[in-house]
Coordinates of C-alpha atoms and ligand atoms in Angstrom, one line a residue:
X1 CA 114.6 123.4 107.6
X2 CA 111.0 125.1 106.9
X3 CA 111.1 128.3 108.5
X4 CA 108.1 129.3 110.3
X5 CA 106.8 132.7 111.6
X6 CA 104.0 132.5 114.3
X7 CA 102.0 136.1 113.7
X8 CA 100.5 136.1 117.2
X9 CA 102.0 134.9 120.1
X10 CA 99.2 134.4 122.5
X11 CA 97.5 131.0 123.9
X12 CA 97.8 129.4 120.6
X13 CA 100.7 131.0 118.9
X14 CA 103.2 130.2 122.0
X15 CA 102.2 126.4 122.0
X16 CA 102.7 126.3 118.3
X17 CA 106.3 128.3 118.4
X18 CA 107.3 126.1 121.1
X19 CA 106.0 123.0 119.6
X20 CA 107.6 123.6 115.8
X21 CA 110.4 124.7 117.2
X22 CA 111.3 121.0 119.0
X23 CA 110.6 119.7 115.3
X24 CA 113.9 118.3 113.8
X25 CA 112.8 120.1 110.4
X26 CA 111.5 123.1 111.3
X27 CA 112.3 126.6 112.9
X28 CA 111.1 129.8 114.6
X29 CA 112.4 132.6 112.8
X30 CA 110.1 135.1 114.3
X31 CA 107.0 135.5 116.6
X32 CA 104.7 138.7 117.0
X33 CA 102.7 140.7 120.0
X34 CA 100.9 144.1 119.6
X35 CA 101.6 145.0 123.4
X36 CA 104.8 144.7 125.5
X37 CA 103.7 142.2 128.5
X38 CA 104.2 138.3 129.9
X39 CA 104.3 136.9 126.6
X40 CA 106.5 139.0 125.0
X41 CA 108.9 138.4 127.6
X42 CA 108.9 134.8 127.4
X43 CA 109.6 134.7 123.8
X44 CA 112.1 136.9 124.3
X45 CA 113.3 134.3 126.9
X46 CA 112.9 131.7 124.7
X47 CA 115.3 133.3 122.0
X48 CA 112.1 133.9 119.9
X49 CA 112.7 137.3 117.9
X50 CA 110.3 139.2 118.3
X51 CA 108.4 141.1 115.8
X52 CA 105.8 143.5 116.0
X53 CA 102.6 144.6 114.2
X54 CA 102.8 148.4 114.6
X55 CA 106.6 149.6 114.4
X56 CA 105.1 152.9 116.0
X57 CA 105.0 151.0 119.1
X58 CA 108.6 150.3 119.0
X59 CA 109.8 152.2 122.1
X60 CA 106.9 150.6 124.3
X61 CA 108.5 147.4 123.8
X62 CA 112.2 148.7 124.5
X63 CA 111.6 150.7 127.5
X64 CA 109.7 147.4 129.0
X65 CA 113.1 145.6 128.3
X66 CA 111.8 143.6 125.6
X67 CA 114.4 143.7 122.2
X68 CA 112.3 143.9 119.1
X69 CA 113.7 142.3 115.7
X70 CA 111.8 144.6 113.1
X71 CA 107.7 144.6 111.4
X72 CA 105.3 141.4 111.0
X73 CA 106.1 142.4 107.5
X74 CA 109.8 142.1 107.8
X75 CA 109.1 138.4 110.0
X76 CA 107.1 137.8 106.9
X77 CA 109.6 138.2 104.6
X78 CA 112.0 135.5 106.2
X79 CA 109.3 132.6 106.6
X80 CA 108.9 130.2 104.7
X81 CA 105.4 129.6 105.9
X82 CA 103.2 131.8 108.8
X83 CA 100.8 130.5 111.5
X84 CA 98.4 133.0 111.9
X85 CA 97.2 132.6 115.5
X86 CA 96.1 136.4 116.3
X87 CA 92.5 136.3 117.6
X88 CA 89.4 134.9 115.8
X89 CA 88.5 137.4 112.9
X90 CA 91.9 139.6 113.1
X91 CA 93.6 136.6 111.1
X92 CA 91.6 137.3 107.9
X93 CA 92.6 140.9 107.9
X94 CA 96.4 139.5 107.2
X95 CA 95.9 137.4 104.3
X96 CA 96.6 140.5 101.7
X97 CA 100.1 140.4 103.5
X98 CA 100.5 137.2 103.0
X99 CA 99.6 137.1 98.9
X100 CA 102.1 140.5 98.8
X101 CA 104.9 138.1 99.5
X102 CA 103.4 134.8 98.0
X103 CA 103.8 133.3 101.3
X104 CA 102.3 130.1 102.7
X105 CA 99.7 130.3 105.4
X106 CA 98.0 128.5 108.3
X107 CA 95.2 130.1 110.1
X108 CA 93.1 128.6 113.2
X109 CA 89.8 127.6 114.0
X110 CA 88.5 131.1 115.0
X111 CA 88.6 132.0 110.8
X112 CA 86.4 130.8 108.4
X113 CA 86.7 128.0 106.1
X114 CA 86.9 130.4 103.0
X115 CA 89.8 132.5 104.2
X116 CA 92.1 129.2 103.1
X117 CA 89.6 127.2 100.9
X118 CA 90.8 124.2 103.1
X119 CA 90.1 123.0 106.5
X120 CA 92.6 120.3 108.4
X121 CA 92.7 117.5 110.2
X122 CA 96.1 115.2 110.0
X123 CA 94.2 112.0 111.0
X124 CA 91.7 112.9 108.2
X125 CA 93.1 115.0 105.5
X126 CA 97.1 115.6 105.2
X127 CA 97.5 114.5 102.2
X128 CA 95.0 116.6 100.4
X129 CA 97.1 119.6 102.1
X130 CA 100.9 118.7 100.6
X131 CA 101.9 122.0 98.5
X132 CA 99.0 124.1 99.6
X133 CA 99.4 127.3 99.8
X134 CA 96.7 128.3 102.5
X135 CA 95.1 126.2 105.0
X136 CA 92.8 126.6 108.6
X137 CA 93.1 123.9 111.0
X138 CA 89.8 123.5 112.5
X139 CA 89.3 124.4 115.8
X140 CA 89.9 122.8 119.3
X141 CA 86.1 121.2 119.4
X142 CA 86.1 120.6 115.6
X143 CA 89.5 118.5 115.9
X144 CA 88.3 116.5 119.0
X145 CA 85.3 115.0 116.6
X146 CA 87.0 115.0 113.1
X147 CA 89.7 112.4 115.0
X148 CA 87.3 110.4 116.5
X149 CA 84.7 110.3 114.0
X150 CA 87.3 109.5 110.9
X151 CA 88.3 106.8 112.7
X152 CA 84.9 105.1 113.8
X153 CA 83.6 106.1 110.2
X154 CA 86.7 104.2 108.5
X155 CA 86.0 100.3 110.4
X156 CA 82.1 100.6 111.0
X157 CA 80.4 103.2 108.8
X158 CA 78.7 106.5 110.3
X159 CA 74.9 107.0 109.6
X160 CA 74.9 109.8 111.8
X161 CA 76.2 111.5 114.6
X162 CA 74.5 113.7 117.3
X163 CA 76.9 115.5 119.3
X164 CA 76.8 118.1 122.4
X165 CA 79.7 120.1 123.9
X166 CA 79.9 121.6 127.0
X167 CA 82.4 124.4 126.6
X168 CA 84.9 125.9 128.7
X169 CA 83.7 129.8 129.4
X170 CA 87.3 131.0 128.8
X171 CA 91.6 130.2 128.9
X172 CA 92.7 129.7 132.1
X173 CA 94.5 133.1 132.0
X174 CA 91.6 134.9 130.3
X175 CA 90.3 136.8 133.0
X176 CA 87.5 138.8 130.7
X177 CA 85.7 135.9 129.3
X178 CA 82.6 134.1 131.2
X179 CA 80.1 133.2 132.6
X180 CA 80.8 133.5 136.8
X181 CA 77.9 131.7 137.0
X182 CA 75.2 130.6 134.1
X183 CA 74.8 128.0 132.2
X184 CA 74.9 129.8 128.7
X185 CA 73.4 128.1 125.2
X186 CA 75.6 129.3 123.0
X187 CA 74.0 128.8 120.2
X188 CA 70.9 128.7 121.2
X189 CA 70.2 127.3 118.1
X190 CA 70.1 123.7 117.0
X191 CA 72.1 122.5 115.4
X192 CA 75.3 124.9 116.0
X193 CA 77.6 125.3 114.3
X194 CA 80.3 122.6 114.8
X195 CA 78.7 120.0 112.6
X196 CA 78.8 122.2 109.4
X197 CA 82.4 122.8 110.7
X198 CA 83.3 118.9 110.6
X199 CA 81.9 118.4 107.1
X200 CA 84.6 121.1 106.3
X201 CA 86.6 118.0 106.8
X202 CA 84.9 115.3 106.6
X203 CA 82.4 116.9 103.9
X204 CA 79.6 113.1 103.9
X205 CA 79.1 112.7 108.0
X206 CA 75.8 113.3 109.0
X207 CA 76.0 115.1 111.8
X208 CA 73.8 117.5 114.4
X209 CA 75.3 119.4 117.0
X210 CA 74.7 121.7 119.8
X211 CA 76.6 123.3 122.5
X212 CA 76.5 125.0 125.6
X213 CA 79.0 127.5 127.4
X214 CA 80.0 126.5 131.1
X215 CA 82.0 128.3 134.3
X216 CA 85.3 126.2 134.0
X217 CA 88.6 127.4 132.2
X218 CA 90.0 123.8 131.8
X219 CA 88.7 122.0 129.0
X220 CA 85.5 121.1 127.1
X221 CA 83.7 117.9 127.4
X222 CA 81.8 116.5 124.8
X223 CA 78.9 113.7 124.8
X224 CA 79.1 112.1 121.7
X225 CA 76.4 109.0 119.8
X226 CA 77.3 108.0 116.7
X227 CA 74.4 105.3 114.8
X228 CA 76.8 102.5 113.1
X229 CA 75.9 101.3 109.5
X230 CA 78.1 98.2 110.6
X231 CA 77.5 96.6 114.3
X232 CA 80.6 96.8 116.4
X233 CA 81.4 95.8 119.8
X234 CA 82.5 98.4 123.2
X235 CA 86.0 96.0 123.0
X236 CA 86.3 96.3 119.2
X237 CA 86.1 100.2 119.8
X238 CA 88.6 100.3 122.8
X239 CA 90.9 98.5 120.6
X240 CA 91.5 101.2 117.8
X241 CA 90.9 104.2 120.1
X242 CA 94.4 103.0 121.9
X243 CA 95.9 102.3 118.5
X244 CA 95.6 105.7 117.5
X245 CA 98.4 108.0 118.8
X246 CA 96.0 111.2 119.0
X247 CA 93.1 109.7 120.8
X248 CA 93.7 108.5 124.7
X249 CA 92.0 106.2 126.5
X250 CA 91.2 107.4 130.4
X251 CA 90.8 104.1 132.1
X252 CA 88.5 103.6 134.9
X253 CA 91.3 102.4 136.8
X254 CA 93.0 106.1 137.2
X255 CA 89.7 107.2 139.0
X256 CA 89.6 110.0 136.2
X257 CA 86.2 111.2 135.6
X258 CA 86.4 114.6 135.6
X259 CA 88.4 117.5 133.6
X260 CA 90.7 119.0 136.9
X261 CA 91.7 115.2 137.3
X262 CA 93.0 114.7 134.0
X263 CA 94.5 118.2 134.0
X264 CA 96.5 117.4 137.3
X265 CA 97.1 113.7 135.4
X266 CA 98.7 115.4 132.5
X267 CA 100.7 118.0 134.7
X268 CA 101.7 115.5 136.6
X269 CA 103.3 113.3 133.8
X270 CA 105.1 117.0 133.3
X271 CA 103.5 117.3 130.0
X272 CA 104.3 121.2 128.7
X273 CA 102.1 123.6 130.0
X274 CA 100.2 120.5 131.5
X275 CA 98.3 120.3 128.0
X276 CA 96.2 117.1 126.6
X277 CA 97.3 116.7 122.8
X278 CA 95.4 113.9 122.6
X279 CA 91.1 113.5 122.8
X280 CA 90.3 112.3 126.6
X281 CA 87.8 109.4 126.0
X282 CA 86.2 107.4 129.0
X283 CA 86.9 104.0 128.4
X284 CA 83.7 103.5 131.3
X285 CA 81.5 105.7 129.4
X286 CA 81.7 104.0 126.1
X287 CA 79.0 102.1 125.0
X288 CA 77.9 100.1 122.2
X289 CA 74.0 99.7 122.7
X290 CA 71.7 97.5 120.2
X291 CA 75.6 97.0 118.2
X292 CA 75.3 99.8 116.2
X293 CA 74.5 102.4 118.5
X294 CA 77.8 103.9 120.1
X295 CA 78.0 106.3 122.8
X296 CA 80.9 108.1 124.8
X297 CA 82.2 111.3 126.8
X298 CA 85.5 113.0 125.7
X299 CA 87.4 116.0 126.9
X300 CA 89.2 118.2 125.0
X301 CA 91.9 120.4 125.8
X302 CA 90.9 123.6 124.0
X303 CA 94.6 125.3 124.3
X304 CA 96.2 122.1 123.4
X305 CA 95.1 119.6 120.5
X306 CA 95.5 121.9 117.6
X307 CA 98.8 122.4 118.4
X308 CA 100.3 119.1 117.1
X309 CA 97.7 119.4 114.1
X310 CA 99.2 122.6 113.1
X311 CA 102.9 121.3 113.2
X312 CA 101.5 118.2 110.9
X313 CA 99.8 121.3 108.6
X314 CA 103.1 123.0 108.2
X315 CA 104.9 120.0 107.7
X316 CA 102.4 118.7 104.8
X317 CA 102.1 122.0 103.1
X318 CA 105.6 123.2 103.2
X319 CA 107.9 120.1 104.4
X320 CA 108.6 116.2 102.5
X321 CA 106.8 114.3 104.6
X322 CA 104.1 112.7 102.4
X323 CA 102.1 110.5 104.6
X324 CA 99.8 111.4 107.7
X325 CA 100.9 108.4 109.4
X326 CA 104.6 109.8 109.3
X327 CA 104.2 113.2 110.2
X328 CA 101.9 112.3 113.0
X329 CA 104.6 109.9 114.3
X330 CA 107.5 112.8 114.3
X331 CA 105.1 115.6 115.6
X332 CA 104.2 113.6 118.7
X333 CA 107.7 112.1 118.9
X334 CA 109.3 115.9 119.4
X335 CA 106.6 117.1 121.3
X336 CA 106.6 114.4 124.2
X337 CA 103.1 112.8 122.5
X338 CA 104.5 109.0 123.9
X339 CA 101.4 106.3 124.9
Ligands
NAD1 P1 94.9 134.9 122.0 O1 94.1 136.1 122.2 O2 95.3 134.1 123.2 O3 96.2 135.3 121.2 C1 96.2 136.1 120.1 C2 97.6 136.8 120.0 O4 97.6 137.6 118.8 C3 97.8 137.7 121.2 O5 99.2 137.5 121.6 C4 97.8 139.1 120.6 O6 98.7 140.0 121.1 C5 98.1 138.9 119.1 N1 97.5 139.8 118.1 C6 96.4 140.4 118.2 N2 96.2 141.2 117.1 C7 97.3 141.0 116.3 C8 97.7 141.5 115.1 N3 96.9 142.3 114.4 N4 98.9 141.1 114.6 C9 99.7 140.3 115.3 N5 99.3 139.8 116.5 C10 98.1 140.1 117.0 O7 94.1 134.0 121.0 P2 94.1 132.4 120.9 O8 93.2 131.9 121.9 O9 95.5 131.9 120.9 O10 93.4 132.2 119.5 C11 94.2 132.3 118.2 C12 93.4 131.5 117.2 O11 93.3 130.1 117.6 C13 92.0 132.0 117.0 O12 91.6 131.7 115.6 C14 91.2 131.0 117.9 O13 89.8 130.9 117.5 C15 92.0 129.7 117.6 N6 91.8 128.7 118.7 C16 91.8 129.1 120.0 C17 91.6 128.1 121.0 C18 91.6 128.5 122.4 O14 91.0 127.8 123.2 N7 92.3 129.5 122.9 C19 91.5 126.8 120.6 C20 91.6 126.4 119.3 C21 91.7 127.4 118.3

């Protein structure tokens, strides 16, 4: 069993521990929190241990009811690998801890690519990442176009891909993110970010990306147009988006066209946490104009779809499992991920 500590426990960290831990070769052995509080609770209710990242802070913890198991150091100690999920930028900060013990070490999206030297993506890259020692799966937005890019890149060839995401102001139980009510360009530069991000991972796409910042909590949606080097048809397309496990096809006949629907769709199939592993891709709005020009919207769960990727990191840096296609099929397998 690969025994994994999740240093922060927060909208991330509690997917992941609750994910790994439904992995028949993986553990928890520990999760952390700075502040006694919901989420402590529920790991504590979950049989997490719970460790924490000021001992100082001990008593806090005990007089809220909450048992605490010893230091982040001490949980660092035991793993055999660590999923650093504490908030964008705080993550760096722990990698000395990490070298002290010669420990293995995932971060997320909100860290840069040089804090591991190696970004992730199962559908594009797990093999590169067996034995690492430190990787970063890229984040929620990056992971919704590495999968669906890969795949249209491996059949027809990608000249280039211009891409815009609309992007959820904050979690649903953030209450101090925003905007109320804006429409923010964030950045207001083109191209942002995220296309630099994807050639992380897929280092010869051509891609251009911007992105704005919306009121909603629920998910992002992204417009996507990809130019072909190979013509393809809209049927030829629909075909290997539903042959791959991580991508789902939202068919016009659910009435879906929106991000609440296909929340209440995916809490309604009593998915955990309602959550949407998978990129959401309008089979209506793809469209293959001139045959090599490809269009579509997807949504993408921001809390959700690095979760599975994460479990699939573990597994290829610290686990047996050699091949993508084999990892992916036991990660979606525990978690529920079923067509
Ligand atoms: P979060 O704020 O919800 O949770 C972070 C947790 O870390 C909190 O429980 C906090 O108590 C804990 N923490 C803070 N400082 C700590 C420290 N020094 N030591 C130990 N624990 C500490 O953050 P999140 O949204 O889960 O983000 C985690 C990472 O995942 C970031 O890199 C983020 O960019 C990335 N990510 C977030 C989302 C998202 O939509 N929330 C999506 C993809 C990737």
């Amino acid at each position: 069993m690969i025994k994994v500590a999740v240093n922060g426990y927060g909208t991330i960290g509690k997917r992941v521990a609750d994910a790994v831990s439904c992995q028949p070769d993986m553990e928890i052995i520990g999760v952390s929190k700075t502040k006694p509080g919901a989420e402590a609770y529920v790991a504590q209710k979950r049989g997490y241990p719970l460790y924490i990242a000021d001992i100082s802070k001990k008593d806090a913890f005990t007089k809220a009811g909450i048992q605490v198991a010893g230091s982040v150091e001490e949980m660092i100690q035991k793993a055999d690998i660590v999923v650093d999920a504490t908030p964008g930028g705080v993550g760096e900060g722990n990698k000395a801890l990490y070298e002290k013990y010669q420990k293995k070490a995932i971060w997320e999206g909100g860290e840069e690519h040089e804090v591991a030297g190696f970004s992730f993506n199962a559908s594009c890259n797990y093999e590169q990442a067996i034995g690492r020692q430190y990787a970063r799966v890229v984040s929620c937005n990056t992971t919704g176009l590495c999968r669906i890019i890969k795949l249209i890149d491996s059949v027809f060839g990608v000249k280039k891909v211009r891409a815009t995401m609309v992007r959820r102001g904050g979690d649903p139980g953030d209450i101090k993110r925003g905007p109320i009510d804006a429409i923010v360009l964030n950045p207001v530069t083109i191209p942002s970010h995220h296309g630099p991000d994807v050639q992380s991972v897929l280092p010869n796409i051509n891609i251009i990306t911007s992105a704005m910042i919306v009121p909603t909590t629920l998910m992002h949606m992204h417009f996507i147009n990809m130019e072909l080097k190979n013509p393809a048809t809209k049927e030829q397309v629909i075909e290997l988006i539903k042959a791959h496990s991580r991508l789902g096809l939202i068919e016009k006949s659910t009435g879906i066209t929106s991000t609440a629907q296909l929340k209440e769709f995916t809490s309604d199939l009593l998915r955990p946490r309602g959550d949407l592993w998978e990129n959401g891709i309008f089979a209506d709005s793809l469209s293959v104009l001139d045959g090599t020009d490809l269009y579509l919207f997807q949504a993408i769960h921001q809390e959700a779809d690095v979760v599975v990727e994460t479990v699939d990191c573990i597994r290829a840096m610290a686990g047996d499992v050699k091949t993508a296609m084999e990892s992916i099929a036991m990660t979606n397998k525990a978690v529920g991920l079923t067509a």
